[in-house]
Coordinates of C-alpha atoms and ligand atoms in Angstrom, one line a residue:
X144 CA -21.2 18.3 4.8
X145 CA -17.9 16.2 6.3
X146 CA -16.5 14.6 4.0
X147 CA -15.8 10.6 4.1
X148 CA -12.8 9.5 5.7
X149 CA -9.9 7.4 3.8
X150 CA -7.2 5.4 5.5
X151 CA -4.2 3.5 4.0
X152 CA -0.7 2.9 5.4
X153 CA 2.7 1.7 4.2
X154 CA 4.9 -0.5 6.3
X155 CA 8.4 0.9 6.2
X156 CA 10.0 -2.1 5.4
X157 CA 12.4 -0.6 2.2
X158 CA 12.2 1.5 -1.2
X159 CA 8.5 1.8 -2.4
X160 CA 8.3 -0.3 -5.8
X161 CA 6.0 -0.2 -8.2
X162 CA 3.3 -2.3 -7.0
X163 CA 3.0 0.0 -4.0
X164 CA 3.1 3.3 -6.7
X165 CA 0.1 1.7 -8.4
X166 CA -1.4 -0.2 -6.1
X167 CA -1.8 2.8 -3.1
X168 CA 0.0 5.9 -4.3
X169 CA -1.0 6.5 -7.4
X170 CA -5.0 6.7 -5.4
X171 CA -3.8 8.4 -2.7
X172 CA -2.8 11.5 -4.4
X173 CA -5.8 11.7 -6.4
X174 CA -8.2 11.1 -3.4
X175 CA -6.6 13.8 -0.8
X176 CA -8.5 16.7 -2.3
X177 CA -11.9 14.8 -2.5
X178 CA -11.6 13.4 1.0
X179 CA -10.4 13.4 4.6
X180 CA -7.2 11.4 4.1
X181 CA -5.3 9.8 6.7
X182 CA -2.2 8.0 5.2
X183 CA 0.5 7.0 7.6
X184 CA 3.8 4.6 8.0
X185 CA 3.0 1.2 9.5
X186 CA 5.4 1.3 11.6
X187 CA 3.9 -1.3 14.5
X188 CA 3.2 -3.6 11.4
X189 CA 7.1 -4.0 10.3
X190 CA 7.9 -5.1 13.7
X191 CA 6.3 -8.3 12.9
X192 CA 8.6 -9.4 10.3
X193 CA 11.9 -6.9 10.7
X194 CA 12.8 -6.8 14.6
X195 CA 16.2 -5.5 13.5
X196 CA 15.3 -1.3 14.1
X197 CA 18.5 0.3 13.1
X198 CA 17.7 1.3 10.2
X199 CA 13.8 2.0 11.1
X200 CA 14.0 5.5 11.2
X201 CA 15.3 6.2 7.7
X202 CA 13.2 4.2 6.6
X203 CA 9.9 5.7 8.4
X204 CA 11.3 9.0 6.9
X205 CA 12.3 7.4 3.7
X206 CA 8.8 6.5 3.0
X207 CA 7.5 10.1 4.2
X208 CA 9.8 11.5 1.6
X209 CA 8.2 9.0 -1.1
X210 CA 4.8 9.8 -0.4
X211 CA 5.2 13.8 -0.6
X212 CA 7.5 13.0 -3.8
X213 CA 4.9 11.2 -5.4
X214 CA 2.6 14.3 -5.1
X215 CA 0.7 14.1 -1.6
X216 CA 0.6 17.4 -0.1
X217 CA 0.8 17.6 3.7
X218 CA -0.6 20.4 4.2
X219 CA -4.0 18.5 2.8
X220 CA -3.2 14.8 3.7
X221 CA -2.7 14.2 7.0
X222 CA 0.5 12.4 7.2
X223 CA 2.0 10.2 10.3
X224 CA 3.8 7.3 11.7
X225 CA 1.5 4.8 13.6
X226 CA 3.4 4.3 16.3
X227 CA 2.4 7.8 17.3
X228 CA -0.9 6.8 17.9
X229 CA -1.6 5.2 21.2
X230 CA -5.3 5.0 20.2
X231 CA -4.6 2.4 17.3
X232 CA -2.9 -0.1 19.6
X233 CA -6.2 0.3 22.6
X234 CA -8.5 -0.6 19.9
X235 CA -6.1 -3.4 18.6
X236 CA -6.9 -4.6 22.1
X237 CA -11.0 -4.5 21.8
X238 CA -10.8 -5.9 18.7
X239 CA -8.4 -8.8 19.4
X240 CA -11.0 -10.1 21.7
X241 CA -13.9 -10.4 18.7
X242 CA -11.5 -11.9 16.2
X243 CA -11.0 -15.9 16.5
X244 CA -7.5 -17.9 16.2
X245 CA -8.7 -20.4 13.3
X246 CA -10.1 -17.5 11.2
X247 CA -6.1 -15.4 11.9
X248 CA -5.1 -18.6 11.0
X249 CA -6.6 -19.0 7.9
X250 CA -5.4 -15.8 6.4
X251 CA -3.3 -15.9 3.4
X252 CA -0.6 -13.3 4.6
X253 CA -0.2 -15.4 7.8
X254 CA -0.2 -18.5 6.2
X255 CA 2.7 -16.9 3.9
X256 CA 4.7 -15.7 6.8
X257 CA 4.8 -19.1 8.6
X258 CA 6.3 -20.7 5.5
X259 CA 9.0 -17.7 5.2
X260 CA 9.8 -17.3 8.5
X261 CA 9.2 -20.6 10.5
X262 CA 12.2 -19.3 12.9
X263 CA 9.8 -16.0 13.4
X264 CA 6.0 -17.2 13.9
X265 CA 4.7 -14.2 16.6
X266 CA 1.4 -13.6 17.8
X267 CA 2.1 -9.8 16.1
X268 CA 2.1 -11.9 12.7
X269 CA -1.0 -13.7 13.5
X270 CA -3.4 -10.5 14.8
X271 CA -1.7 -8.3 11.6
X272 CA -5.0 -8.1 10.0
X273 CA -6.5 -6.5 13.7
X274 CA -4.1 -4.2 14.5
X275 CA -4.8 -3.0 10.7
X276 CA -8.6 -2.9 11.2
X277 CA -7.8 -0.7 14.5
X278 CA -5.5 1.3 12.2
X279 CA -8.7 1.9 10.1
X280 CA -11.3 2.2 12.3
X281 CA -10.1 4.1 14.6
X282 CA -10.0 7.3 12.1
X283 CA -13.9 5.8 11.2
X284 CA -12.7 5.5 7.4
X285 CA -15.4 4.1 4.8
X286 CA -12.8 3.9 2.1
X287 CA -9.6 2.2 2.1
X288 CA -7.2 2.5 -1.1
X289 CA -4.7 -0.3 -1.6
X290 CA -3.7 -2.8 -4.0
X291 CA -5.4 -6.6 -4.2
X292 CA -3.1 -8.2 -2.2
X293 CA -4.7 -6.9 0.9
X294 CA -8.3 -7.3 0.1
X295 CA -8.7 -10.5 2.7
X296 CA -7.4 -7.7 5.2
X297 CA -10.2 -5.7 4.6
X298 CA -12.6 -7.9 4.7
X299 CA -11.2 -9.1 8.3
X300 CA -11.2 -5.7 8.8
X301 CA -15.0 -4.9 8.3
X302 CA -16.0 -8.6 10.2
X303 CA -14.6 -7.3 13.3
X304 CA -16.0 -3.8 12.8
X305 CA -19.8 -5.6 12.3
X306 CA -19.0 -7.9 15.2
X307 CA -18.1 -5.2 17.4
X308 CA -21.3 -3.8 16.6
X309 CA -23.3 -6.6 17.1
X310 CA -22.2 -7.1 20.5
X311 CA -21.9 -3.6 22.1
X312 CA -24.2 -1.4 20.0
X313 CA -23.5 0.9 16.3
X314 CA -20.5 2.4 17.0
X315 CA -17.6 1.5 14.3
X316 CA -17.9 2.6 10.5
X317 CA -17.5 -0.6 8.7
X318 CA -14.6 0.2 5.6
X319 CA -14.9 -1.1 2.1
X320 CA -11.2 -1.1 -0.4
X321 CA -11.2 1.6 -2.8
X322 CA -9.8 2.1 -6.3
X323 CA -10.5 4.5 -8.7
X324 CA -11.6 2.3 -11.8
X325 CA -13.4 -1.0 -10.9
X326 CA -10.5 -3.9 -9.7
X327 CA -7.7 -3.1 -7.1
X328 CA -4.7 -3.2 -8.8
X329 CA -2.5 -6.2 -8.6
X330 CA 1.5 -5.3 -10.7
X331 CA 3.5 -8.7 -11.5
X332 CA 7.1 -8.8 -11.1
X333 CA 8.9 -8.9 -14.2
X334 CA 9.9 -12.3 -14.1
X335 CA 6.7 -12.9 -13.8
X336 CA 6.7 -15.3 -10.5
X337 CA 3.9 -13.5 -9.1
X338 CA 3.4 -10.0 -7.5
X339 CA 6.0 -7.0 -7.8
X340 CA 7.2 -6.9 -3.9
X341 CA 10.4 -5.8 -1.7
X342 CA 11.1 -9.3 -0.5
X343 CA 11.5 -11.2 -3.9
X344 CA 13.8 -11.5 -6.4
X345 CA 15.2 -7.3 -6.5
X346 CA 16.2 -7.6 -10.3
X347 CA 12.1 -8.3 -10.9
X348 CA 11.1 -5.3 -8.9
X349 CA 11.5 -1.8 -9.7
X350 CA 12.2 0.8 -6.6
X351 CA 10.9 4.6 -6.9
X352 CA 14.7 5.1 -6.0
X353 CA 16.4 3.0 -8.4
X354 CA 18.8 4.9 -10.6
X355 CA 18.2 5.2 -14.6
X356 CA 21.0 2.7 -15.6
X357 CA 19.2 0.2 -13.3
X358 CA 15.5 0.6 -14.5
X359 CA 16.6 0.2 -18.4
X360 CA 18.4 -2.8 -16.7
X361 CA 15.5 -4.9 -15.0
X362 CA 13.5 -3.9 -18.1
X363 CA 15.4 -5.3 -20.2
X364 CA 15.6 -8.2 -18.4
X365 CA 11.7 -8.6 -17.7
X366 CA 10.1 -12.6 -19.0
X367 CA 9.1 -12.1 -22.4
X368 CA 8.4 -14.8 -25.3
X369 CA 9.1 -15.2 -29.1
X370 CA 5.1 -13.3 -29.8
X371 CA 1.5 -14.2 -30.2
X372 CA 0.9 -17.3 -31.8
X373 CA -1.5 -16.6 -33.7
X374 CA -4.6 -13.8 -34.1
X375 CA -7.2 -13.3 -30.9
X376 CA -4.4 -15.3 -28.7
X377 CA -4.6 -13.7 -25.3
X378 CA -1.4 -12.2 -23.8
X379 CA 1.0 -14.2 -21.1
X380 CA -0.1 -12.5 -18.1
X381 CA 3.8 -11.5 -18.0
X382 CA 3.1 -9.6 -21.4
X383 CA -0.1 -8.0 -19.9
X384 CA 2.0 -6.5 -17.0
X385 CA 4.0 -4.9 -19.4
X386 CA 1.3 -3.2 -20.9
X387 CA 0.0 -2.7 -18.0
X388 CA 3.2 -0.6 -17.2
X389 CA 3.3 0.9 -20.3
X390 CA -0.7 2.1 -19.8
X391 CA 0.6 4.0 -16.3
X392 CA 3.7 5.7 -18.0
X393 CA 3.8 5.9 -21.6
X394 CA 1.5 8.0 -23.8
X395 CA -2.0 6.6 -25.3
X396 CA -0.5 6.6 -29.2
X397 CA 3.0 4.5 -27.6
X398 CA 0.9 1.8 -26.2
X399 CA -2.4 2.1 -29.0
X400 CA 0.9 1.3 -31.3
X401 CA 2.0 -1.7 -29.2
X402 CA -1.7 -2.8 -29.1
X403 CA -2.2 -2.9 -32.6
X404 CA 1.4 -5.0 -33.3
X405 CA 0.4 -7.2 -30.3
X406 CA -3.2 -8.2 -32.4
X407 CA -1.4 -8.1 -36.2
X408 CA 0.7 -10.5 -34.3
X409 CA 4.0 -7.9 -35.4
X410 CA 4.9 -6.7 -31.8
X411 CA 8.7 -6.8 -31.0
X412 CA 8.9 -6.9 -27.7
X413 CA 13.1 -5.8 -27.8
X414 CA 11.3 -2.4 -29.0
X415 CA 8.6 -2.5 -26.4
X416 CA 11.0 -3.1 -23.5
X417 CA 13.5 -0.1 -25.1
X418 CA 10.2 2.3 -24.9
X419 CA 8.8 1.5 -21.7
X420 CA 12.4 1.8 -20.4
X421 CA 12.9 5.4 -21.7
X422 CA 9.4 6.4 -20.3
X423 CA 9.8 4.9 -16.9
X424 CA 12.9 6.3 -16.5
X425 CA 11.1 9.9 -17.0
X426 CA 8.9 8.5 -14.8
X427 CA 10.7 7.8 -12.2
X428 CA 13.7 10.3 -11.7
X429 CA 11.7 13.3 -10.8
X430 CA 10.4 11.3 -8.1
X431 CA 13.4 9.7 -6.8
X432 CA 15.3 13.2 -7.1
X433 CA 12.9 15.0 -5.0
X434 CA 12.2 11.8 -1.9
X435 CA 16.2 12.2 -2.1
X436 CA 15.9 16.2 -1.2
X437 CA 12.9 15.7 1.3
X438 CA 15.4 12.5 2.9
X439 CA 17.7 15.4 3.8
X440 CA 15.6 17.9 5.1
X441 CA 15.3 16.3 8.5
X442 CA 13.6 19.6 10.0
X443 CA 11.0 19.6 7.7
X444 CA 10.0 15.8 8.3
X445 CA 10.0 16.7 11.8
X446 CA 7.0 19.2 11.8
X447 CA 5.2 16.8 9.4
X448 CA 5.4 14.2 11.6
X449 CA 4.7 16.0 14.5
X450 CA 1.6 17.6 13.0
X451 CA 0.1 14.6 11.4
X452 CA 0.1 13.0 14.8
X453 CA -1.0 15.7 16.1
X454 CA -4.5 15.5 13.6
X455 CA -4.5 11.8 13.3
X456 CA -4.7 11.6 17.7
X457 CA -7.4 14.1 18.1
X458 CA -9.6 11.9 15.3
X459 CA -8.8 8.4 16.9
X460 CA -9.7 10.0 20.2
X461 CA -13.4 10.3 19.4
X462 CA -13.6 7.1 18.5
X463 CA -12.0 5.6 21.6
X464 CA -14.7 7.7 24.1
X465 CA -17.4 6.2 21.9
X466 CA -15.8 2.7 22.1
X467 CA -14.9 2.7 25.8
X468 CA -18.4 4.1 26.5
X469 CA -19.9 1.2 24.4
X470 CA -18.0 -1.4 25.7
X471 CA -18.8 -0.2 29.5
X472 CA -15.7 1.3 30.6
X473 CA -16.8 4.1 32.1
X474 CA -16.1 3.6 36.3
X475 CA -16.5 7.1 37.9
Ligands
TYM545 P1 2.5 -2.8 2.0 O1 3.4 -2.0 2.8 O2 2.9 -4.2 1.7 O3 2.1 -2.2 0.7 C1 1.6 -0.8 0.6 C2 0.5 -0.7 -0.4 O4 1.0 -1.1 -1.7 C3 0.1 -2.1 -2.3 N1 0.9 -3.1 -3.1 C4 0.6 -3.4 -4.3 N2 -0.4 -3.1 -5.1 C5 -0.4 -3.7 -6.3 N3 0.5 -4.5 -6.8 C6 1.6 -4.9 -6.0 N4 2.5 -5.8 -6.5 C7 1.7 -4.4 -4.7 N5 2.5 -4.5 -3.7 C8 2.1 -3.7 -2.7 C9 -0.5 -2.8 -1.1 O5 -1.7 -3.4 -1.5 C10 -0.7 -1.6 -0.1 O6 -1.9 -0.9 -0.5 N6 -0.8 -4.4 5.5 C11 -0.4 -3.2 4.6 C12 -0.1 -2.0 5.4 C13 -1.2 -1.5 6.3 C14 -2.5 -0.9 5.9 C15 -3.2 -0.6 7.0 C16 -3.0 -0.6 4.6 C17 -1.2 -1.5 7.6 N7 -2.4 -0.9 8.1 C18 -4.4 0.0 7.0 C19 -4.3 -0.1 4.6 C20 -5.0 0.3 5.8 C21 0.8 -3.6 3.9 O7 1.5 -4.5 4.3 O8 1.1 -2.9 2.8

């Protein structure tokens, strides 16, 4: 039996962090062997908020590196770069026409982006969300691993897939988010402002590539308090996000210990921080050592990229000869 598609993508916008370790990678790695995975670099998708492309290309290889670093094999993933996909930006097209301006709008990304970058409003930042549902549908993916943030994406993504549909007959696979566990994943910064991501404050925000000095650093610095007030008080959500580190990379008795000090109202957090530090520092270098080795080998990215497109085309293509049939585009 074929087994169910995933999509997910990564815009190639800087270091991966955290949030996007958690969030995406962590699932992606596990998922390759139990599906047909299709995880590429959103390349299209940076355009909308970085126009400057000089450093675009170490950076599309940069993430590349990251995502075979953090364990996906390419060899069972299919791995590629968007942009090498004419098929996504046809459907983009269809789709644009079946998705409404107030609804774009409304969404919480775009509404976001218009506050950040007044000087920068495009109509690429205002269709985001469809040229991400083509990104999906176009490799007919049911399951869609990524972090909470972009769970009003999905949903925009699975209106216009249903709307499509209802106008021009059953053709798309509608998609649904995906994470192992019940919620999607959601990591605070460590000041604890709000989510862990590139564009805020870079002290807050631990990179996959940051060096061991540095991580002990920004962990020593996350937002803590002076402890629980009393028994059966809930933690600060700041103080649940380090656990929630320390749950990722630290062994079950380090953070059962923690646990237990948090409810006998006896945690330290100085200690908490100095452990969570050491672990994410073991964490973290074997991954930052090897995306450093894969950086270099530029041959080797080469034939990824080049055979990734090569598998991700031949999918979208089936899906585009269904779509243009449905929609009527069919002359001769
Ligand atoms: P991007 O590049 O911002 O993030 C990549 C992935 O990392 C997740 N993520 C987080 N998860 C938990 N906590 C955080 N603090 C955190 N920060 C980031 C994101 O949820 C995402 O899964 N629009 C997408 C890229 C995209 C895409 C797609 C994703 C384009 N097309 C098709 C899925 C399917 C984005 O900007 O992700």
């Amino acid at each position: 039996m074929a087994k169910e598609i995933v999509v997910s993508g990564i815009r190639p916008t800087g270091f991966l962090h955290l949030g996007n370790y958690f969030g995406a990678l962590r699932n992606y790695v596990r998922m390759q062997h139990d599906y047909d995975c299709y995880f590429f670099v959103a390349d299209w998708h940076s355009l909308t908020t970085h126009p400057d492309t000089s450093s675009l290309k170490e950076s599309v290889h940069y993430v590349l590196a990251e995502n075979i670093a953090c364990g996906l094999d390419p060899e069972v993933a299919c791995l590629y770069v968007q942009s090498d996909i004419p098929e996504i930006a046809e459907l983009y097209l269809y789709l644009n026409m079946l998705a409404y301006k107030g609804e774009l709008e409304k969404t919480a990304t775009f509404k976001d982006k218009v506050r950040t970058q007044p000087q920068n409003v495009n109509a690429g930042l205002l269709t985001y969300p469809v040229l991400q549902a083509a990104d999906i549908i176009v490799q007919r993916a049911t399951k869609v691993p990524v972090g909470k943030d972009q769970e009003q994406h999905l949903e925009m993504a699975r209106n216009f897939a249903e709307r499509f549909n209802h106008r021009y007959g059953d053709v798309l696979v509608v998609p649904y988010t995906f994470n192992y566990g019940s919620e999607l994943t959601k990591i605070l910064s460590l000041d604890g402002t709000g989510k862990m991501s590139k564009s805020e404050n870079q002290m807050a925000t631990i990179y996959l590539a940051d060096e061991d000095e540095l991580i002990r650093k920004k962990i020593m610095k996350a937002k803590t308090d002076s402890g629980p007030t009393g028994k059966g008080v809930p933690k600060p959500d700041y103080i649940e996000n380090l656990f929630t580190l320390m749950q990722l990379v630290s062994n079950y008795e380090v953070v059962a210990k923690f646990e237990s000090d948090y409810k006998s109202c006896c945690i330290r957090y100085g200690d908490l921080k100095k452990q969570l530090a050491e672990d994410m520092v073991m964490f973290i270098k074997p991954i930052r050592e090897k995306a450093a080795a894969i950086q270099n080998d530029k041959a080797y990215l080469s034939k990824i990229i080049k055979a990734g497109a090569d598998k991700a085309r031949e999918n979208a293509s089936e899906t585009i000869k269904m779509v243009r049939k449905a929609v009527g585009l069919n002359y001769v």
